[in-house]
CSV table of C-alpha atoms and ligand atoms in Angstrom, one decimal:
chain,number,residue,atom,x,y,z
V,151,UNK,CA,0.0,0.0,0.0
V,152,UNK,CA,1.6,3.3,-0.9
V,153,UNK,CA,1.1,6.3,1.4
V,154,UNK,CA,2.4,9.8,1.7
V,155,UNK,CA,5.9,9.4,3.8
V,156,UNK,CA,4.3,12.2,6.6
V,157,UNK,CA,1.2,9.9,7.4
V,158,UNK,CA,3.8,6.5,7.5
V,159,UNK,CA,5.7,8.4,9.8
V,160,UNK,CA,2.6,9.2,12.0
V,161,UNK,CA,1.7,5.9,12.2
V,162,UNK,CA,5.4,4.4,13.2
V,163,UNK,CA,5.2,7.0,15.9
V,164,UNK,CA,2.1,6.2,17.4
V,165,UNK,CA,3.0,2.9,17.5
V,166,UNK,CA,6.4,3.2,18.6
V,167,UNK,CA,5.1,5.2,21.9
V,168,UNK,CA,2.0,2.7,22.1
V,169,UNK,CA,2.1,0.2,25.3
V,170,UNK,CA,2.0,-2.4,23.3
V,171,UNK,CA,5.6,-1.7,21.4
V,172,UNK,CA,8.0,-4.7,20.9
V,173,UNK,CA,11.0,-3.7,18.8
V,174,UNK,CA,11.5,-1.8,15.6
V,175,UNK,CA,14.5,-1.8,13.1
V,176,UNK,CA,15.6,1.2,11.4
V,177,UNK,CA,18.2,0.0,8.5
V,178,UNK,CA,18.8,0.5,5.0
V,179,UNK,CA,19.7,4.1,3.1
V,180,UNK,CA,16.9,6.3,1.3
V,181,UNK,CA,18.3,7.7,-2.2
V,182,UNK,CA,20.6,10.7,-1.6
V,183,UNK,CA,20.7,10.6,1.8
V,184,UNK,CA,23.6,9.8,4.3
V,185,UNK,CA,23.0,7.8,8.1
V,186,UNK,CA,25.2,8.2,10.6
V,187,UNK,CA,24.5,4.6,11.5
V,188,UNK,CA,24.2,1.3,9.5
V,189,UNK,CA,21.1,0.6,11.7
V,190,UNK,CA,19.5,1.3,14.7
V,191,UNK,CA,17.1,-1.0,16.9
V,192,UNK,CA,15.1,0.4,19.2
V,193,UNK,CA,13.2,-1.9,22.2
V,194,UNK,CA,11.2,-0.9,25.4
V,195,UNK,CA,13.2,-1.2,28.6
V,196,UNK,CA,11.6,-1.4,32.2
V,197,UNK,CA,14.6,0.9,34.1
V,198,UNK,CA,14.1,1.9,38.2
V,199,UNK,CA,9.9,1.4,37.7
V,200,UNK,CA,9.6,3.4,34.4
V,201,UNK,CA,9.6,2.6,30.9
V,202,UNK,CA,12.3,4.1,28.4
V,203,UNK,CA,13.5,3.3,24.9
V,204,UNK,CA,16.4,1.8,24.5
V,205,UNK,CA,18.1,3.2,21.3
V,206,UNK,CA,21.0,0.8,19.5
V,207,UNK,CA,22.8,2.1,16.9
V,208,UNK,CA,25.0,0.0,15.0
V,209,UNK,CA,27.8,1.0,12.5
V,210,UNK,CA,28.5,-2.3,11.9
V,211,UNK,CA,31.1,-3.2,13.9
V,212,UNK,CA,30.3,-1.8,17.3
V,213,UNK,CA,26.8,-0.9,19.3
V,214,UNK,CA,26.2,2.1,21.2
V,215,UNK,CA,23.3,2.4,23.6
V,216,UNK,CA,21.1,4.7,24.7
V,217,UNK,CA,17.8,5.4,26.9
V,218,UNK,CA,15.6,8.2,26.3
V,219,UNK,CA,11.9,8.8,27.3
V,220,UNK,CA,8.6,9.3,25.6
V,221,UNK,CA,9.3,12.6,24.6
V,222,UNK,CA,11.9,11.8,22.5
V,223,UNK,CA,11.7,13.5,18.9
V,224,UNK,CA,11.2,9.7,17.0
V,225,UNK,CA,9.7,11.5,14.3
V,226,UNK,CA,13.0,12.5,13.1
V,227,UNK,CA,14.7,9.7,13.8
V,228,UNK,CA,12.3,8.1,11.1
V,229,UNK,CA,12.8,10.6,8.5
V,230,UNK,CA,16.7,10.9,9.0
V,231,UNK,CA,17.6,9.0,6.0
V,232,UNK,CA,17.0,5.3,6.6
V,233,UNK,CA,14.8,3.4,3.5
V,234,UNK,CA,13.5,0.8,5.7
V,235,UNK,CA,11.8,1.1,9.2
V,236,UNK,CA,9.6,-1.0,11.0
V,237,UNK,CA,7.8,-0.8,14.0
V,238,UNK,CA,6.5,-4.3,15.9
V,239,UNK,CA,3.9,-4.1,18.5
V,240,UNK,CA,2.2,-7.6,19.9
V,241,UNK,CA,0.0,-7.9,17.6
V,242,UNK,CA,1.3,-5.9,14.0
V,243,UNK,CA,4.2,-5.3,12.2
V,244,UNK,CA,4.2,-2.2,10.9
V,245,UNK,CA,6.7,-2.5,7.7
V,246,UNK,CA,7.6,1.5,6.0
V,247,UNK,CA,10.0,1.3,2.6
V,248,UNK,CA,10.6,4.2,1.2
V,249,UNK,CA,10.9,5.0,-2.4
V,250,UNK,CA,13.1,6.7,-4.7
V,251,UNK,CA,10.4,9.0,-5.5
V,252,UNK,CA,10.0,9.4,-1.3
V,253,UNK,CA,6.7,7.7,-1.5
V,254,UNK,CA,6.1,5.3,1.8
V,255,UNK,CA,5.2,1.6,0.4
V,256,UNK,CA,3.6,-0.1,3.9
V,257,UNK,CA,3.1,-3.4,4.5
V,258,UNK,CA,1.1,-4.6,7.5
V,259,UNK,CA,0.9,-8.0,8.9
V,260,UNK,CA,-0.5,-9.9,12.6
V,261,UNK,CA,2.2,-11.0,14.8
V,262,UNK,CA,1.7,-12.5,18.3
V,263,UNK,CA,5.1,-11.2,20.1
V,264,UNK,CA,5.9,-10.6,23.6
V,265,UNK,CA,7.0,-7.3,25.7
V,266,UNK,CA,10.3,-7.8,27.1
V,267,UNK,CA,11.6,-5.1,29.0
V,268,UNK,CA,14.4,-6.0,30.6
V,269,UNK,CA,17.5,-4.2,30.2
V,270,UNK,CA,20.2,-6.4,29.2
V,271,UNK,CA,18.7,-8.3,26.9
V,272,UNK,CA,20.4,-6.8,24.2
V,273,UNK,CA,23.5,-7.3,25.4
V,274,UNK,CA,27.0,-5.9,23.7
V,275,UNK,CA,27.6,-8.3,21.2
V,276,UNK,CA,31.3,-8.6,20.0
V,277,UNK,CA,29.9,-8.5,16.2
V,278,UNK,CA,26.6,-6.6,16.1
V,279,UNK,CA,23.8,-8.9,13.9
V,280,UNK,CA,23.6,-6.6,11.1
V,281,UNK,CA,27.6,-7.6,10.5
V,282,UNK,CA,27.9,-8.3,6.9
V,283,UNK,CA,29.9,-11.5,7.7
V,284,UNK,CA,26.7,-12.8,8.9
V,285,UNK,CA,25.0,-11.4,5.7
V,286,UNK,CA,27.5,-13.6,3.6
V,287,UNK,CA,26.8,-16.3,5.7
V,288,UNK,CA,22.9,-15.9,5.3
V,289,UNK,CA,22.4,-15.5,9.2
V,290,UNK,CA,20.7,-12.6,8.9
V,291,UNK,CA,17.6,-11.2,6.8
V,292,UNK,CA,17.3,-8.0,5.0
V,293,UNK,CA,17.1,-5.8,7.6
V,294,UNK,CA,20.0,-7.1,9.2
V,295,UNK,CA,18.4,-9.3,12.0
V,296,UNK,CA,19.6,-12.3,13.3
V,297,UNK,CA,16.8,-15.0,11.6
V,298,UNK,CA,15.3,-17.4,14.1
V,299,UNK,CA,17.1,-20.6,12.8
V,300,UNK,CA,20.0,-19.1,13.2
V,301,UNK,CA,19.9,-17.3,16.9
V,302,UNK,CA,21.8,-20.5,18.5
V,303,UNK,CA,24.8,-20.3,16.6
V,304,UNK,CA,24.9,-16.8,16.2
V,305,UNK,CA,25.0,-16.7,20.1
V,306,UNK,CA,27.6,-19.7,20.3
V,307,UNK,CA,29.8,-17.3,18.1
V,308,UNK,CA,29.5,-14.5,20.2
V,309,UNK,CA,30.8,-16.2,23.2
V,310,UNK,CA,33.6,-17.6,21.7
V,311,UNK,CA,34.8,-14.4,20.4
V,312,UNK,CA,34.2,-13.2,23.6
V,313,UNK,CA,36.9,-15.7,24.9
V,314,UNK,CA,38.8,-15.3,22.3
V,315,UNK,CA,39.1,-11.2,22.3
V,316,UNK,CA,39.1,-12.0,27.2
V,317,UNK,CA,42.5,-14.4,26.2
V,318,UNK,CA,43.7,-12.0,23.9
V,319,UNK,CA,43.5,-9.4,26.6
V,320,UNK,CA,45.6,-11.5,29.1
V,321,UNK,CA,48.0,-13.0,26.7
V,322,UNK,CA,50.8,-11.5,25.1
V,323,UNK,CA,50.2,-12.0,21.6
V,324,UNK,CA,51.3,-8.4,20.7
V,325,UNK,CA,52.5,-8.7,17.1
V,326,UNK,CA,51.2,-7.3,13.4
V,327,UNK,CA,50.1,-10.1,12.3
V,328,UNK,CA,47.8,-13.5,14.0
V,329,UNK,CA,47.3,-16.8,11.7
V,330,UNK,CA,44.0,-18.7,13.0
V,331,UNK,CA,43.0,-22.0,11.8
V,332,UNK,CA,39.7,-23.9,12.4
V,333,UNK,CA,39.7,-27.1,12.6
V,334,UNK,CA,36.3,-28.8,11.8
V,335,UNK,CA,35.3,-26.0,10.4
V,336,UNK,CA,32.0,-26.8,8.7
V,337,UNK,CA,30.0,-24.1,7.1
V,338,UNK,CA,32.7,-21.5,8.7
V,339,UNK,CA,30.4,-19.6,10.9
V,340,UNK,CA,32.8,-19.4,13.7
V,341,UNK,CA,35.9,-19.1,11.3
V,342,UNK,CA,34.7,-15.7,9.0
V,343,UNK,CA,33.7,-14.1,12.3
V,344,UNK,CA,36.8,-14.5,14.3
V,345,UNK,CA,38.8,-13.4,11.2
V,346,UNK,CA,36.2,-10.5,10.7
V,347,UNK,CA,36.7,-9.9,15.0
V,348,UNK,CA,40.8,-9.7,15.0
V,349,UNK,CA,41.0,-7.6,12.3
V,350,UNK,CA,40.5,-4.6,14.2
V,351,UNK,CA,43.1,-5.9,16.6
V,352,UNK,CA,45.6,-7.2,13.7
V,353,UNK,CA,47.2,-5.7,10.6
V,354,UNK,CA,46.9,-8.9,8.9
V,355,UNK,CA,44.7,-12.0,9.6
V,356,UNK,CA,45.6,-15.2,8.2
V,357,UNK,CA,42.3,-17.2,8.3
V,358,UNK,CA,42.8,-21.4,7.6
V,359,UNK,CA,39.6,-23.4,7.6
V,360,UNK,CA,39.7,-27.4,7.6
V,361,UNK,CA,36.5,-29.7,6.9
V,362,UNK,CA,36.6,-32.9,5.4
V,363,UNK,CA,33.7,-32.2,3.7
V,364,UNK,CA,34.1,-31.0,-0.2
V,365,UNK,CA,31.1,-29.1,0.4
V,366,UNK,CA,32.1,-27.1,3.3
V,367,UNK,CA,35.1,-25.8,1.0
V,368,UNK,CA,32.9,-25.2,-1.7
V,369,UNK,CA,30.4,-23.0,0.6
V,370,UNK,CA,33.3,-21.3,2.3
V,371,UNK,CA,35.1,-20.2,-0.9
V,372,UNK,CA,32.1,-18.6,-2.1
V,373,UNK,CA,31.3,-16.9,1.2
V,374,UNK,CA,35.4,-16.2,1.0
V,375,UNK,CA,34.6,-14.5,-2.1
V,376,UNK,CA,31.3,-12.2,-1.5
V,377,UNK,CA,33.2,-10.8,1.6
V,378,UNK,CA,36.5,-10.5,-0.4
V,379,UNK,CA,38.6,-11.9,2.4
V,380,UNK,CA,41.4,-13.9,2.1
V,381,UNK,CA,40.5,-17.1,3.8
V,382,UNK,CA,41.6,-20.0,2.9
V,383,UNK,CA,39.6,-23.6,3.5
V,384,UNK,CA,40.9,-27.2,2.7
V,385,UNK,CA,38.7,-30.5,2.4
V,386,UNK,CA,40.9,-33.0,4.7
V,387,UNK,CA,40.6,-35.0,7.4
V,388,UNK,CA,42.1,-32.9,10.5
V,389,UNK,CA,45.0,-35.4,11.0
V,390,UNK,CA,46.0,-34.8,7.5
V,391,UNK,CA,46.1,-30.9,7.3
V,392,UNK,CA,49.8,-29.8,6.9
V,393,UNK,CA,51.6,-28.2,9.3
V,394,UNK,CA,51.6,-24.6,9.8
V,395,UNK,CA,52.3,-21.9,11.9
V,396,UNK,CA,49.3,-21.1,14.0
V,397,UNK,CA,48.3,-18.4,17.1
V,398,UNK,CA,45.1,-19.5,17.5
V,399,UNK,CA,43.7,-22.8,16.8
V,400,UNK,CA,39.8,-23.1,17.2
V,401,UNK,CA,37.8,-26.0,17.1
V,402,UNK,CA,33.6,-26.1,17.8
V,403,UNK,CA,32.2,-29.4,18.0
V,404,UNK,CA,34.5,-31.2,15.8
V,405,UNK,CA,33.0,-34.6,16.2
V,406,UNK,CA,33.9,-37.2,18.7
V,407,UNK,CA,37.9,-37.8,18.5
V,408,UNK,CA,38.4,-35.0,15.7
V,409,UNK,CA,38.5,-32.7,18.8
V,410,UNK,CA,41.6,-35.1,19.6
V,411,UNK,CA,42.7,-34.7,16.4
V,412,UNK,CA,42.5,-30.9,16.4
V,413,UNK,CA,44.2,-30.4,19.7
V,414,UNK,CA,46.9,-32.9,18.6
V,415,UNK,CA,47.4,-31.3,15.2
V,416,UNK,CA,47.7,-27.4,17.4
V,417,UNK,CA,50.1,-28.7,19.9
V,418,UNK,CA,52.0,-30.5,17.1
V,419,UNK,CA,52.0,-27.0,15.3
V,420,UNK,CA,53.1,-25.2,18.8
V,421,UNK,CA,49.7,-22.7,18.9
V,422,UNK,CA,50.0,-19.9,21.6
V,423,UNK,CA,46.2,-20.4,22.0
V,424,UNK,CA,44.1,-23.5,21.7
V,425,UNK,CA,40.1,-23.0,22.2
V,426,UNK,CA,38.5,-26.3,22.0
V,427,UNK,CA,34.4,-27.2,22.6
V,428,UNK,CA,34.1,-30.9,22.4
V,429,UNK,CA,31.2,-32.5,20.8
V,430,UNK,CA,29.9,-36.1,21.4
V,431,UNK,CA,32.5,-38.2,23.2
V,432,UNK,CA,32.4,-42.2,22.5
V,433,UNK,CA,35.8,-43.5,22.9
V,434,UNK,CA,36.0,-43.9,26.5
V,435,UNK,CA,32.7,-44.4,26.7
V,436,UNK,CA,34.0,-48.4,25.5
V,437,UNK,CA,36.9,-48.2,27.5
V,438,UNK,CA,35.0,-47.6,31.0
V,439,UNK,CA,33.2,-50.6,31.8
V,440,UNK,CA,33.0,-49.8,35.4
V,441,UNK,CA,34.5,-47.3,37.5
V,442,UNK,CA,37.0,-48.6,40.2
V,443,UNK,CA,35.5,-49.2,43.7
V,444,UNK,CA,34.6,-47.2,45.9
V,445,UNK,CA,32.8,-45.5,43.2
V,446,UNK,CA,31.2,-48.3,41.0
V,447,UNK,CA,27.5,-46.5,41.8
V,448,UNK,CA,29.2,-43.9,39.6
V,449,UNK,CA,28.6,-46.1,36.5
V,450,UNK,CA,25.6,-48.4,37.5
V,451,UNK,CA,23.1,-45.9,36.2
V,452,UNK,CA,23.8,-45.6,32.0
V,453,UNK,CA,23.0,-41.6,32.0
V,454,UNK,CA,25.2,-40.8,35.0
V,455,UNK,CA,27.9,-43.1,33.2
V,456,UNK,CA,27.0,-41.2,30.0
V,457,UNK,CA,27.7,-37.5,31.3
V,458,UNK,CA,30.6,-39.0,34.4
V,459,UNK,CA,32.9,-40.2,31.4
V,460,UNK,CA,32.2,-37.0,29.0
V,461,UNK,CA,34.0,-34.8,32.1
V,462,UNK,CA,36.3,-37.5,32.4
V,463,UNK,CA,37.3,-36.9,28.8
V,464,UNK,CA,37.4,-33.3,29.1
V,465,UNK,CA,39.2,-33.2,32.1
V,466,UNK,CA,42.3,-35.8,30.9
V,467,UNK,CA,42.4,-33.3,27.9
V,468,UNK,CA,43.3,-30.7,30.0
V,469,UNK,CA,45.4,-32.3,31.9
V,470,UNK,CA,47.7,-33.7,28.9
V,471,UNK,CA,47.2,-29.8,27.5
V,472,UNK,CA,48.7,-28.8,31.3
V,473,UNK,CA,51.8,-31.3,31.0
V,474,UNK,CA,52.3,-29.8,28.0
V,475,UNK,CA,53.1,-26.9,29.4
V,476,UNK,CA,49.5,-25.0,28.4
V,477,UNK,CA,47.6,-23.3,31.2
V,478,UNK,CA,44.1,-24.9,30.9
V,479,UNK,CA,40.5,-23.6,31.8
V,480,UNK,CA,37.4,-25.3,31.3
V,481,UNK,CA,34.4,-23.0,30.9
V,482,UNK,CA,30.8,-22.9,30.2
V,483,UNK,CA,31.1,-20.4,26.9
V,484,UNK,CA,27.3,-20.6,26.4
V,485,UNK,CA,23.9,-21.4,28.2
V,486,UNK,CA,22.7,-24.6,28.3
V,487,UNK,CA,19.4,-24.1,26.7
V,488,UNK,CA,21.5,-23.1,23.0
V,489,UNK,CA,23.6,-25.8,23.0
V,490,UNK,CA,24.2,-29.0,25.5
V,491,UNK,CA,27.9,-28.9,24.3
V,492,UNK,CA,28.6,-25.7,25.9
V,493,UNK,CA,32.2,-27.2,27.6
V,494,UNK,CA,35.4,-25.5,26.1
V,495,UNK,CA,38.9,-26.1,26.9
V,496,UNK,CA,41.0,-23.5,26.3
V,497,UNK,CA,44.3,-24.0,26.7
V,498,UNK,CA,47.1,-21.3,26.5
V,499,UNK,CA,50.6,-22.1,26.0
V,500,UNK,CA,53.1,-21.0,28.9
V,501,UNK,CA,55.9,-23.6,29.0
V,502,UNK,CA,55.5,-24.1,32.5
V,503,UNK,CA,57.3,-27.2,33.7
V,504,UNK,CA,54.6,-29.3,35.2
V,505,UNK,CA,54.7,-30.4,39.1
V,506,UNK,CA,55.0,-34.0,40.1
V,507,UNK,CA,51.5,-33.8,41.6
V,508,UNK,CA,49.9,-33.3,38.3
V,509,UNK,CA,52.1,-35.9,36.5
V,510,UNK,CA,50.7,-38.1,39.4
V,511,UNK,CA,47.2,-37.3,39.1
V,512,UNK,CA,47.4,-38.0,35.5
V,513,UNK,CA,49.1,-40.9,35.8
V,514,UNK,CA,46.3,-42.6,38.8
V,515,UNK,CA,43.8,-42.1,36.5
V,516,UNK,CA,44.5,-44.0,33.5
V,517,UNK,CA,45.8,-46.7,36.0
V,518,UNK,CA,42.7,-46.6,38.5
V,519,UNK,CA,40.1,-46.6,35.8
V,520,UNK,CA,42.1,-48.7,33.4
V,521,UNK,CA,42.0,-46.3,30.3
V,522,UNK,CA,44.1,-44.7,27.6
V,523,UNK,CA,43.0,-41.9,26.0
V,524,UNK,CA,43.6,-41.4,22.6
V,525,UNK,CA,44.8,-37.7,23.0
V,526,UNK,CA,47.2,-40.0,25.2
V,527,UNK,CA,48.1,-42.2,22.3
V,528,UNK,CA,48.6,-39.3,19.5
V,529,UNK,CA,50.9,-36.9,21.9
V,530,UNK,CA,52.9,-40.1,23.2
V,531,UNK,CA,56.0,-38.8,22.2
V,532,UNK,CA,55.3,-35.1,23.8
V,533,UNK,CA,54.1,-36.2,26.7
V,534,UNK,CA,57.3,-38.6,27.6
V,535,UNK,CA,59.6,-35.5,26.2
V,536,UNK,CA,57.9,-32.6,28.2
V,537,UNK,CA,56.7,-34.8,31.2
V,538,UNK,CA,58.1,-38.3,31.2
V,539,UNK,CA,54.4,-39.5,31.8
U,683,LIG,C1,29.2,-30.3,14.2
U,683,LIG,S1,30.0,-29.7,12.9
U,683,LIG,C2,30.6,-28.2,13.5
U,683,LIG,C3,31.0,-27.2,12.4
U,683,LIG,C4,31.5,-25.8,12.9
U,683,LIG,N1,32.7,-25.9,13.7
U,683,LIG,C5,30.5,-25.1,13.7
U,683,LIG,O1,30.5,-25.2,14.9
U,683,LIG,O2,29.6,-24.5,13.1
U,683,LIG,C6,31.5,-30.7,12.8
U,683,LIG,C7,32.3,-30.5,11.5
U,683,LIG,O3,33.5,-31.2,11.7
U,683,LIG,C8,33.8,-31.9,10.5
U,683,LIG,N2,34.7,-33.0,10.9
U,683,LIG,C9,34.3,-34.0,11.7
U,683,LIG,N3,35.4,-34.9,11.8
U,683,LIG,C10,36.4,-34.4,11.1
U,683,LIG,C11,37.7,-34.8,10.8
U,683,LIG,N4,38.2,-35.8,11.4
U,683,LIG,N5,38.4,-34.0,9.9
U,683,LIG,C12,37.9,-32.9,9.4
U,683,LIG,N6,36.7,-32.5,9.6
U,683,LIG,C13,35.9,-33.2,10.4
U,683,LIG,C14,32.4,-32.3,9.9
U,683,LIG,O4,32.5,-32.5,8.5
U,683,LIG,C15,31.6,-31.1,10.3
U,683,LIG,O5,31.5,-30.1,9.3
């Protein structure tokens, strides 16, 4: 429906002050005009009893926030030169493009959305939605929001960077240049937006990006190529990607042993920083029949078994990762309810000599519960030279 631009703007407003306003999106350029901003989301917030807007403009690579109250001039903000605004309240979406010619072409349609209005729901992301390295990755619509499908991994990404930029910051990896490679890489999610994240922290980025799927190359090149980055992806098994020289090594639920394989293949290739979220875990799983008494009730019950040997894994990783000389965190790096592989290892290399309790520790473990794991078997060699275990 096409209406004149002054009676489109009415409405927005009027909606936008209504009690039932959600969220609205401001994005897009109109012909001959400049924004200051790339896009700017605007939400109710509930702050000390009263109700404010919350005001998020985005240049693309960072977010800065601002409340204001109902008598802010929105009016203006709608006509200051962005093509594309909507306005959501519960129950309509109230869609505005405008024309070349200036002319408003609305679209209305029935949602059924809820009022949040807490405060830190939009919380700093390390790369705002409307990034274009989600764009090239078809993450994110038109208007530069997150889609639905997508919201998990986009929030898994986050976090990691968010470890990634916290290790940085405590790490002494103060040079020009920073080589990252993914290992596992899959459709590169992860990969393009840590390049696209150190970028502004690097001179030059050297991004590597290993699947053994053909496909994953093929979709990665092309992605590679709409973002004009120099990225540069392989279809190989982990175990067979040359050697390289390598900061950062990532790897996000490579499956099963490839995590192994990855945190072989870094240590091998002597990364500063390894950050490594397991996925499913099945080789001890065989190995541990039952778990040495006193604590056989640990294993009677399959799902306790299940979950008991995944920590198990994870924690003999770090602990080969510490004899190594790394100094090894577990964390959480993302809620529960986005992902139940939300353990990562990360690992950062220090070259301090390990103590004679830890070698011990290590060493009752395989021998109590009668296990070898196969990190164990592939960093044999390392682990005799650096800790004679
Ligand atoms: C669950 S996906 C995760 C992809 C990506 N890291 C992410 O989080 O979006 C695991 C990926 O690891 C790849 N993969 C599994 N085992 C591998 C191996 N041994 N060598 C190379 N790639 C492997 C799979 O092809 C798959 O794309």
């Amino acid at each position: 429906m096409k209406i004149e631009l002054g009676v489109a703007v009415a409405q927005l407003d009027q909606r936008i002050k209504s009690e039932h306003f959600v969220r609205a999106v401001l994005s897009g350029r109109r012909r001959n005009m400049q924004t200051e901003f790339e896009r700017i989301d605007i939400k109710p917030v509930l702050i000390k009893e009263e109700i404010k807007w919350q005001i998020i403009s985005s240049d693309g690579k960072k977010d800065i926030t601002k409340n204001v109250e109902i008598d802010f001039n929105f009016t203006h903000l709608f006509s200051s030169g962005f093509a594309n605004l909507v306005v959501d309240t519960q129950t309509e979406s109230y869609q505005v493009r405008i024309s070349k010619k200036d002319e408003a072409l609305v679209s209305v349609s029935k949602v059924n959305l809820s009022r949040d209005l807490s405060h830190d729901r939009q919380k700093q992301r390390m790369l705002a939605e409307s990034n274009q390295v989600f764009k090239a990755l078809d993450m994110s619509d038109l208007l530069g929001r997150i889609k639905p499908s997508k919201m998990d991994k986009y929030k898994q990404v986050d976090e990691f960077l968010r470890l990634i930029s916290q290790t940085l910051d405590t790490q002494d990896l103060k040079q020009d240049e920073i080589s990252v490679v993914d290992l596992g890489c899959g459709h590169a999610y992860l990969t393009f937006a840590v390049g696209e994240f150190l970028k502004n922290r690097y001179k030059k980025v050297s991004i590597l990006g290993v699947d053994e799927r053909d496909e994953s190359k093929e979709h990665n090149e092309k992605v590679a190529l709409k973002l004009k980055v120099e990225a540069k992806f392989i279809a190989a098994k982990i175990s067979d990607t040359p050697n390289q020289v390598v900061d950062i090594a990532i790897a996000l639920h490579a499956c099963d042993t490839a995590t192994d394989d990855a945190i072989y293949w870094a240590v091998k290739n002597n990364a500063q920083v390894i950050m490594a979220a397991p996925c499913c875990m099945h080789e001890l799983q065989t190995q541990i029949k039952e778990a040495p008494e006193p604590w056989a009730l640990l294993t009677k019950n399959g799902l306790v078994k299940e979950r008991l040997v995944d920590l198990i894994t994870d924690s003999l990783r770090a602990q080969i990762l510490k004899l190594l000389g790394y100094r090894v965190d577990i964390v959480e790096f993302i809620g529960g309810e986005h992902t139940a592989r939300n353990i990562l290892i990360r690992a950062v290399k220090t070259n301090q000599i390990s103590s004679d309790i830890d070698k011990d520790r290590y060493q009752q473990m395989l021998s109590q519960w009668q296990i070898k794991p196969y990190l164990a078997k592939l960093l044999a060699s390392e682990l005799k030279a650096s800790a004679g275990v």
